[in-house]
Short mmCIF file of C-alpha atoms in Angstrom, two decimals:
data_model
loop_
_atom_site.label_atom_id
_atom_site.label_comp_id
_atom_site.label_asym_id
_atom_site.label_seq_id
_atom_site.Cartn_x
_atom_site.Cartn_y
_atom_site.Cartn_z
CA MET X 24 115.44 142.04 92.85
CA SER X 25 114.92 139.96 89.71
CA ALA X 26 118.67 139.89 89.12
CA THR X 27 119.23 138.13 92.44
CA ARG X 28 116.73 135.40 91.50
CA LEU X 29 117.83 134.64 87.96
CA PRO X 30 121.06 132.72 88.71
CA GLY X 31 119.06 130.08 90.63
CA THR X 32 116.39 129.57 87.99
CA PRO X 33 118.16 127.19 85.56
CA ARG X 34 119.38 125.06 88.45
CA LEU X 35 115.91 124.80 89.94
CA LEU X 36 114.36 123.97 86.58
CA ARG X 37 116.93 121.23 85.99
CA ALA X 38 116.13 119.75 89.39
CA LEU X 39 112.38 119.82 88.74
CA ASN X 40 112.77 118.31 85.28
CA ASP X 41 115.10 115.59 86.54
CA ARG X 42 112.69 114.65 89.32
CA ALA X 43 109.74 114.59 86.90
CA ALA X 44 111.66 112.32 84.52
CA LEU X 45 112.66 109.92 87.27
CA GLU X 46 109.08 109.69 88.54
CA LEU X 47 107.88 108.94 85.00
CA LEU X 48 110.47 106.19 84.62
CA LEU X 49 109.36 104.65 87.90
CA GLU X 50 105.69 104.85 86.95
CA ARG X 51 105.84 103.80 83.30
CA GLY X 52 108.97 101.70 83.01
CA PRO X 53 111.68 102.07 80.34
CA LEU X 54 111.27 105.09 78.05
CA THR X 55 113.18 106.63 75.19
CA ARG X 56 114.62 110.13 75.31
CA ALA X 57 112.00 111.26 72.83
CA ARG X 58 109.15 109.83 74.88
CA LEU X 59 110.51 111.42 78.04
CA GLY X 60 110.56 114.72 76.19
CA GLU X 61 106.94 114.29 75.11
CA LEU X 62 105.74 113.39 78.61
CA THR X 63 107.63 116.21 80.33
CA GLY X 64 107.03 118.81 77.62
CA LEU X 65 110.76 119.28 77.07
CA SER X 66 112.48 119.72 73.73
CA LYS X 67 114.50 116.84 72.27
CA VAL X 68 117.74 118.63 73.07
CA THR X 69 116.76 119.36 76.67
CA ALA X 70 115.46 115.81 77.18
CA SER X 71 118.74 114.38 75.87
CA GLN X 72 120.74 116.63 78.20
CA LEU X 73 118.52 115.51 81.08
CA VAL X 74 119.11 111.83 80.38
CA GLU X 75 122.86 112.35 80.07
CA ARG X 76 122.85 114.16 83.41
CA LEU X 77 120.99 111.31 85.12
CA GLU X 78 123.30 108.73 83.53
CA GLU X 79 126.35 110.58 84.83
CA ARG X 80 124.87 110.55 88.32
CA GLY X 81 124.27 106.81 88.12
CA LEU X 82 120.48 107.11 88.47
CA VAL X 83 119.41 105.80 85.06
CA ALA X 84 120.87 103.27 82.66
CA ARG X 85 120.26 101.98 79.16
CA VAL X 86 118.22 98.79 79.31
CA GLY X 87 117.40 98.05 75.68
CA GLU X 88 116.27 99.43 72.36
CA GLN X 89 112.96 100.34 70.79
CA ALA X 90 112.62 99.46 67.12
CA GLY X 91 110.48 101.39 64.69
CA GLY X 92 110.75 104.28 62.28
CA ARG X 93 113.67 105.28 60.14
CA GLY X 94 117.21 105.33 61.36
CA PRO X 95 118.81 103.48 64.29
CA ASN X 96 116.73 102.05 67.11
CA ALA X 97 116.04 104.38 70.01
CA GLN X 98 117.70 103.60 73.34
CA LEU X 99 115.43 102.75 76.29
CA TYR X 100 116.29 104.09 79.73
CA ALA X 101 115.18 103.04 83.20
CA VAL X 102 115.94 103.95 86.81
CA ARG X 103 118.86 101.91 88.10
CA PRO X 104 117.40 99.64 90.80
CA ASN X 105 120.65 99.62 92.78
CA SER X 106 120.68 103.42 93.15
CA ALA X 107 119.55 102.87 96.72
CA TYR X 108 117.87 100.34 98.98
CA VAL X 109 115.48 100.53 101.92
CA VAL X 110 114.39 98.07 104.60
CA GLY X 111 110.96 97.89 106.20
CA VAL X 112 110.41 96.01 109.45
CA ASP X 113 107.16 94.81 111.04
CA VAL X 114 107.75 94.13 114.72
CA GLY X 115 105.23 92.15 116.75
CA PRO X 116 105.25 90.45 120.16
CA ASP X 117 106.17 87.05 118.70
CA ARG X 118 107.96 87.71 115.43
CA VAL X 119 109.74 90.27 113.30
CA VAL X 120 109.48 90.45 109.51
CA ALA X 121 111.94 92.51 107.47
CA ALA X 122 111.98 93.16 103.73
CA CYS X 123 114.48 94.93 101.49
CA ALA X 124 113.38 96.86 98.41
CA ASP X 125 115.37 98.65 95.74
CA ILE X 126 114.59 102.24 94.76
CA THR X 127 112.02 101.10 92.17
CA GLY X 128 109.96 99.54 94.97
CA ALA X 129 110.68 95.94 94.00
CA VAL X 130 110.95 93.74 97.10
CA ILE X 131 114.05 91.62 96.57
CA GLY X 132 114.75 90.22 100.04
CA ARG X 133 112.65 89.08 102.98
CA VAL X 134 113.22 87.34 106.32
CA GLU X 135 110.99 86.34 109.22
CA GLN X 136 112.25 85.53 112.71
CA SER X 137 110.77 84.59 116.06
CA THR X 138 111.29 87.01 118.94
CA ARG X 139 110.10 84.71 121.71
CA ASP X 140 113.54 83.55 122.86
CA THR X 141 115.32 86.88 123.13
CA ASP X 142 115.13 89.99 125.29
CA ASP X 143 117.51 92.03 123.09
CA PRO X 144 115.52 94.30 120.73
CA VAL X 145 118.69 95.76 119.16
CA GLY X 146 119.94 92.29 118.33
CA VAL X 147 116.55 91.27 116.93
CA VAL X 148 116.34 94.25 114.58
CA HIS X 149 120.02 94.04 113.65
CA ASN X 150 119.76 90.40 112.58
CA ALA X 151 116.53 90.97 110.67
CA VAL X 152 117.85 94.00 108.77
CA VAL X 153 121.21 92.43 107.95
CA GLN X 154 119.62 89.20 106.75
CA ALA X 155 117.00 91.03 104.66
CA ALA X 156 119.72 93.08 102.95
CA SER X 157 121.87 89.99 102.48
CA SER X 158 119.02 88.04 100.90
CA ALA X 159 118.61 90.96 98.48
CA GLN X 160 122.37 90.88 97.76
CA ALA X 161 122.57 94.49 98.91
CA GLN X 162 125.37 95.91 101.02
CA LEU X 163 124.15 97.32 104.32
CA SER X 164 126.01 100.53 103.45
CA SER X 165 123.71 100.97 100.43
CA VAL X 166 120.56 100.81 102.61
CA ARG X 167 119.54 104.45 102.93
CA ARG X 168 116.69 104.13 105.44
CA ILE X 169 115.10 101.60 107.78
CA VAL X 170 111.48 102.09 108.89
CA LEU X 171 110.16 99.97 111.75
CA GLY X 172 106.45 99.49 112.37
CA THR X 173 105.72 98.88 116.02
CA PRO X 174 102.64 98.84 118.25
CA GLY X 175 102.38 101.63 120.77
CA LEU X 176 103.34 105.29 120.96
CA VAL X 177 106.11 107.03 119.05
CA ASP X 178 107.13 110.46 120.35
CA PRO X 179 106.67 112.93 117.44
CA ALA X 180 109.48 115.13 118.81
CA SER X 181 112.22 112.55 119.42
CA GLY X 182 111.01 109.73 117.17
CA ASP X 183 111.58 107.28 120.01
CA ILE X 184 109.17 104.71 121.44
CA THR X 185 107.47 105.89 124.62
CA PHE X 186 105.01 103.07 125.24
CA ALA X 187 104.50 99.67 123.64
CA PHE X 188 101.90 97.53 125.40
CA ASN X 189 102.87 94.27 123.68
CA LEU X 190 106.63 94.93 123.62
CA PRO X 191 107.70 95.55 127.22
CA ARG X 192 111.43 95.41 126.35
CA TRP X 193 111.13 98.25 123.83
CA HIS X 194 111.93 101.54 125.53
CA ARG X 195 113.20 105.08 125.25
CA GLY X 196 116.74 105.22 123.93
CA LEU X 197 116.20 102.29 121.57
CA LEU X 198 116.15 104.50 118.48
CA GLU X 199 119.61 105.93 119.14
CA ALA X 200 120.93 102.46 119.98
CA LEU X 201 119.68 101.10 116.65
CA ARG X 202 121.11 104.02 114.69
CA GLU X 203 124.50 103.53 116.30
CA ASP X 204 124.36 99.79 115.73
CA LEU X 205 123.29 99.90 112.07
CA HIS X 206 125.00 103.18 111.04
CA THR X 207 121.89 103.94 109.00
CA PRO X 208 118.92 106.32 109.44
CA VAL X 209 116.28 104.43 111.44
CA VAL X 210 112.69 105.61 111.88
CA PHE X 211 109.97 104.27 114.16
CA GLU X 212 106.30 104.55 113.16
CA ASN X 213 103.14 103.17 114.71
CA ASP X 214 102.11 99.97 112.94
CA VAL X 215 98.50 101.03 112.31
CA ASN X 216 99.69 104.32 110.82
CA LEU X 217 101.86 102.37 108.40
CA ALA X 218 98.89 100.19 107.45
CA ALA X 219 97.01 103.40 106.60
CA MET X 220 99.90 104.60 104.46
CA ALA X 221 99.76 101.33 102.53
CA GLU X 222 95.98 101.63 102.20
CA ALA X 223 96.35 105.11 100.74
CA GLN X 224 99.03 103.95 98.33
CA ALA X 225 97.56 100.69 97.07
CA GLY X 226 94.38 99.81 98.97
CA ALA X 227 90.83 100.99 99.60
CA ALA X 228 91.83 104.61 100.31
CA GLN X 229 93.64 105.43 97.07
CA GLY X 230 92.95 109.00 96.03
CA VAL X 231 91.26 109.85 99.36
CA GLY X 232 92.91 112.66 101.30
CA ASP X 233 90.85 112.35 104.49
CA PHE X 234 90.05 108.96 105.98
CA VAL X 235 90.45 106.87 109.12
CA LEU X 236 91.57 103.28 109.34
CA VAL X 237 90.27 101.15 112.21
CA TRP X 238 92.51 98.19 112.98
CA VAL X 239 90.81 95.32 114.80
CA GLY X 240 92.81 92.28 115.79
CA ALA X 241 94.70 91.22 118.89
CA GLY X 242 95.01 94.95 119.42
CA VAL X 243 92.74 97.82 118.43
CA GLY X 244 94.04 100.98 116.82
CA LEU X 245 93.13 103.91 114.61
CA ALA X 246 95.08 105.83 111.99
CA ILE X 247 93.97 109.33 111.01
CA MET X 248 94.79 110.71 107.57
CA LEU X 249 94.02 114.40 107.04
CA GLY X 250 94.90 116.13 103.79
CA GLY X 251 96.99 113.15 102.78
CA ARG X 252 99.12 113.33 105.93
CA LEU X 253 99.08 111.23 109.07
CA HIS X 254 97.91 112.96 112.23
CA HIS X 255 100.02 111.85 115.19
CA GLY X 256 98.88 114.20 117.94
CA SER X 257 101.09 116.11 120.37
CA SER X 258 102.34 112.97 122.14
CA GLY X 259 101.90 110.41 119.38
CA ALA X 260 98.75 109.04 121.01
CA ALA X 261 96.28 110.09 118.30
CA GLY X 262 94.45 106.94 117.29
CA GLU X 263 94.80 104.94 120.51
CA ILE X 264 91.13 104.10 120.12
CA GLY X 265 91.35 101.08 122.41
CA TYR X 266 91.25 103.54 125.33
CA LEU X 267 87.90 105.05 124.35
CA PRO X 268 85.65 104.97 127.44
CA VAL X 269 82.61 103.34 125.84
CA PRO X 270 79.49 101.82 127.42
CA GLY X 271 79.47 98.08 127.95
CA ALA X 272 82.91 97.62 129.50
CA PRO X 273 84.61 98.70 132.74
CA ILE X 274 87.06 101.56 132.44
CA PRO X 275 90.52 100.92 133.99
CA ARG X 276 91.88 103.94 135.84
CA ASP X 277 95.58 103.05 135.68
CA VAL X 278 96.74 102.66 132.09
CA SER X 279 100.25 101.70 133.20
CA ARG X 280 98.92 98.35 134.35
CA ARG X 281 98.11 95.44 132.05
CA ALA X 282 94.33 95.77 132.34
CA LYS X 283 92.67 96.01 128.94
CA PRO X 284 91.10 99.40 128.18
CA ALA X 285 87.35 99.67 127.60
CA PHE X 286 86.93 99.63 123.82
CA GLN X 287 89.63 96.98 123.52
CA GLN X 288 87.57 94.79 125.84
CA LEU X 289 84.56 95.11 123.55
CA VAL X 290 86.08 94.53 120.11
CA GLY X 291 89.52 92.97 120.49
CA ALA X 292 90.26 89.45 119.27
CA ASP X 293 89.30 87.84 122.59
CA ALA X 294 85.95 89.64 122.58
CA VAL X 295 85.27 88.58 118.98
CA ARG X 296 85.82 84.93 119.85
CA ALA X 297 83.62 85.29 122.94
CA VAL X 298 80.74 86.74 120.91
CA ALA X 299 81.08 83.92 118.40
CA ARG X 300 81.04 81.29 121.17
CA GLU X 301 77.83 82.76 122.57
CA HIS X 302 76.23 81.88 119.23
CA GLY X 303 77.70 78.41 118.99
CA ILE X 304 80.68 79.26 116.79
CA ARG X 305 84.05 78.05 118.03
CA ALA X 306 87.25 78.95 116.20
CA GLY X 307 90.96 79.03 116.84
CA ASN X 308 91.28 82.78 116.30
CA ALA X 309 89.20 85.89 115.75
CA ALA X 310 89.52 85.92 111.96
CA ALA X 311 88.36 82.31 111.73
CA ALA X 312 85.41 83.12 114.00
CA VAL X 313 84.34 85.99 111.74
CA ARG X 314 84.68 83.89 108.59
CA ALA X 315 82.61 81.15 110.22
CA ALA X 316 79.98 83.73 111.13
CA ILE X 317 79.76 84.89 107.52
CA ASP X 318 79.15 81.29 106.46
CA GLY X 319 76.93 80.46 109.45
CA GLY X 320 73.40 81.49 108.49
CA ALA X 321 71.14 83.20 111.03
CA ASP X 322 73.43 82.65 114.02
CA GLY X 323 76.34 83.99 112.01
CA GLY X 324 74.31 87.05 111.12
CA ALA X 325 73.66 87.66 114.81
CA VAL X 326 77.41 87.52 115.50
CA LEU X 327 78.12 90.09 112.78
CA ASP X 328 75.29 92.32 114.01
CA GLU X 329 76.71 92.32 117.55
CA LEU X 330 80.27 92.98 116.36
CA ALA X 331 79.01 95.83 114.18
CA ARG X 332 77.11 97.34 117.10
CA ARG X 333 80.25 97.29 119.21
CA LEU X 334 82.57 98.55 116.49
CA ALA X 335 80.15 101.37 115.69
CA LEU X 336 80.70 102.81 119.17
CA GLY X 337 84.33 103.51 118.35
CA VAL X 338 83.77 104.43 114.72
CA ALA X 339 80.96 106.83 115.61
CA SER X 340 83.00 108.44 118.40
CA THR X 341 85.79 109.09 115.94
CA CYS X 342 83.61 110.25 113.07
CA VAL X 343 81.54 112.79 114.98
CA VAL X 344 84.81 114.57 115.78
CA LEU X 345 86.66 114.20 112.45
CA ASP X 346 83.76 113.66 110.02
CA PRO X 347 85.84 111.74 107.45
CA PRO X 348 84.23 110.59 104.19
CA LEU X 349 85.78 107.12 104.48
CA VAL X 350 86.41 104.53 107.19
CA VAL X 351 88.55 101.49 106.38
CA LEU X 352 88.19 98.37 108.54
CA ALA X 353 91.53 96.54 108.68
CA GLY X 354 93.38 94.07 110.87
CA GLU X 355 92.48 90.40 110.98
CA VAL X 356 88.86 91.06 111.98
CA GLY X 357 88.27 93.86 109.47
CA GLN X 358 89.79 91.83 106.66
CA ALA X 359 87.89 88.65 107.55
CA GLY X 360 84.60 90.53 107.95
CA GLY X 361 84.83 92.03 104.48
CA SER X 362 81.84 93.93 103.12
CA ALA X 363 79.40 91.92 105.27
CA LEU X 364 80.80 93.48 108.45
CA ALA X 365 81.65 96.86 106.95
CA GLU X 366 78.11 97.42 105.65
CA ARG X 367 76.65 96.59 109.05
CA VAL X 368 79.01 99.03 110.77
CA GLN X 369 78.07 101.75 108.29
CA ARG X 370 74.35 101.26 108.93
CA GLU X 371 74.87 101.27 112.70
CA VAL X 372 76.94 104.47 112.62
CA GLU X 373 74.27 106.15 110.51
CA ALA X 374 71.63 105.04 113.02
CA ILE X 375 73.33 106.57 116.06
CA THR X 376 75.02 109.73 114.68
CA LEU X 377 74.53 112.58 112.22
CA VAL X 378 77.59 111.63 110.16
CA ARG X 379 77.47 109.33 107.12
CA PRO X 380 80.95 107.96 106.39
CA ARG X 381 81.38 105.21 103.85
CA VAL X 382 82.71 102.13 105.65
CA VAL X 383 84.70 99.63 103.59
CA PRO X 384 86.97 96.66 104.26
CA THR X 385 90.69 96.88 103.66
CA GLY X 386 91.82 96.53 100.08
CA LEU X 387 95.06 94.84 101.13
CA THR X 388 95.37 91.15 101.93
CA GLU X 389 99.07 90.69 102.68
CA GLU X 390 101.39 92.42 105.17
CA PRO X 391 100.00 95.97 105.12
CA ILE X 392 102.30 97.13 107.94
CA LEU X 393 105.39 95.92 106.14
CA ARG X 394 104.18 97.45 102.87
CA GLY X 395 103.55 100.75 104.62
CA ALA X 396 107.04 100.68 106.17
CA LEU X 397 108.67 100.07 102.78
CA TRP X 398 106.62 102.75 101.06
CA THR X 399 107.37 105.29 103.80
CA ALA X 400 111.08 104.54 103.54
CA LEU X 401 111.02 104.74 99.74
CA ASP X 402 109.19 108.06 99.74
CA ALA X 403 111.88 109.63 101.92
CA VAL X 404 114.82 108.05 100.11
CA ARG X 405 113.55 109.03 96.67
CA ASP X 406 113.37 112.61 97.91
CA GLU X 407 116.98 112.35 99.05
CA VAL X 408 118.37 110.54 96.00
CA PHE X 409 116.32 112.24 93.31
CA GLY X 410 116.67 115.60 95.01
CA SER X 411 120.45 115.27 94.77
CA THR X 412 120.23 115.71 91.00
CA VAL X 413 120.62 119.46 91.33
CA GLY X 414 123.95 120.28 89.68
#
């Protein structure tokens, strides 16, 4: 039996070593062959062979020299940024934002377009992706994956959109149409799920395997991270927290209509502005209303207390089922509320349930959905590109 396994061992070890070296170069920047050997535990000879192998495959390149010690300067190596590119897209009801990143994660192209004057979703995405790649001076053929963040439900089985409340022209069959149009792997993901991926990578949930992210803005959503993986549910509807039947709001009985669901009525952007107005605070949008409440003395405190009471209904309902150690408040309201709102929500949840999650504001201030789309695309493409080093 051992004889049948041995022929595969050197190949597997080479693949594992190559992947480890590439990850180190991404994380630490340019390194010498000797330093790569130290960090991977490989001998100088094996580390040199590894670097030569990666150079031949076009994945690493010499980028300079490191002086010091006797003899000639040591060559520095880095991952070649143009090994592959990805595009992330954040699609909303009024605009689409697309960004192109190289395999190191550097964002090198970005475009933003209005979607108000078109009813052609394929054309919208096509133009955004092509222009993002063009602004990065990357050929579309070198873009290995496109990840689109969209509100609504994504079917876990087919990967297609099944329901998007704010995007009525987005429909089943769109995924295949985009793939045929762009000749590139295209992936849909719920926008709040992507925000949670970004939060885990570079925000308030770094190093936390189990957490939930509550998104409060024009829409209300929830992302569930269990064991470091997103939980989508059997139909992709896990996290549609806006539909929670909570006290204090009427419960629509036909979700296919445009009536707002119960929890959405209580904590969505319109409700936030209404609560603020009741306490004499008028603002152009929900985030501005929350910021004014934080600066508004006693009346502002009353606004935050009421918002926390309402938010706690959804947070508590989620946490008594999942019992996560961490809840991240995101979206325009969660970000604007900061620790002042998060601490109030935490106290309210503790008052009405047996669970004691830590509630914190988002650690990201700019484009979390887009960042999550890019990171998700990069994670998959690095597996493909780096995994191809087996030789």
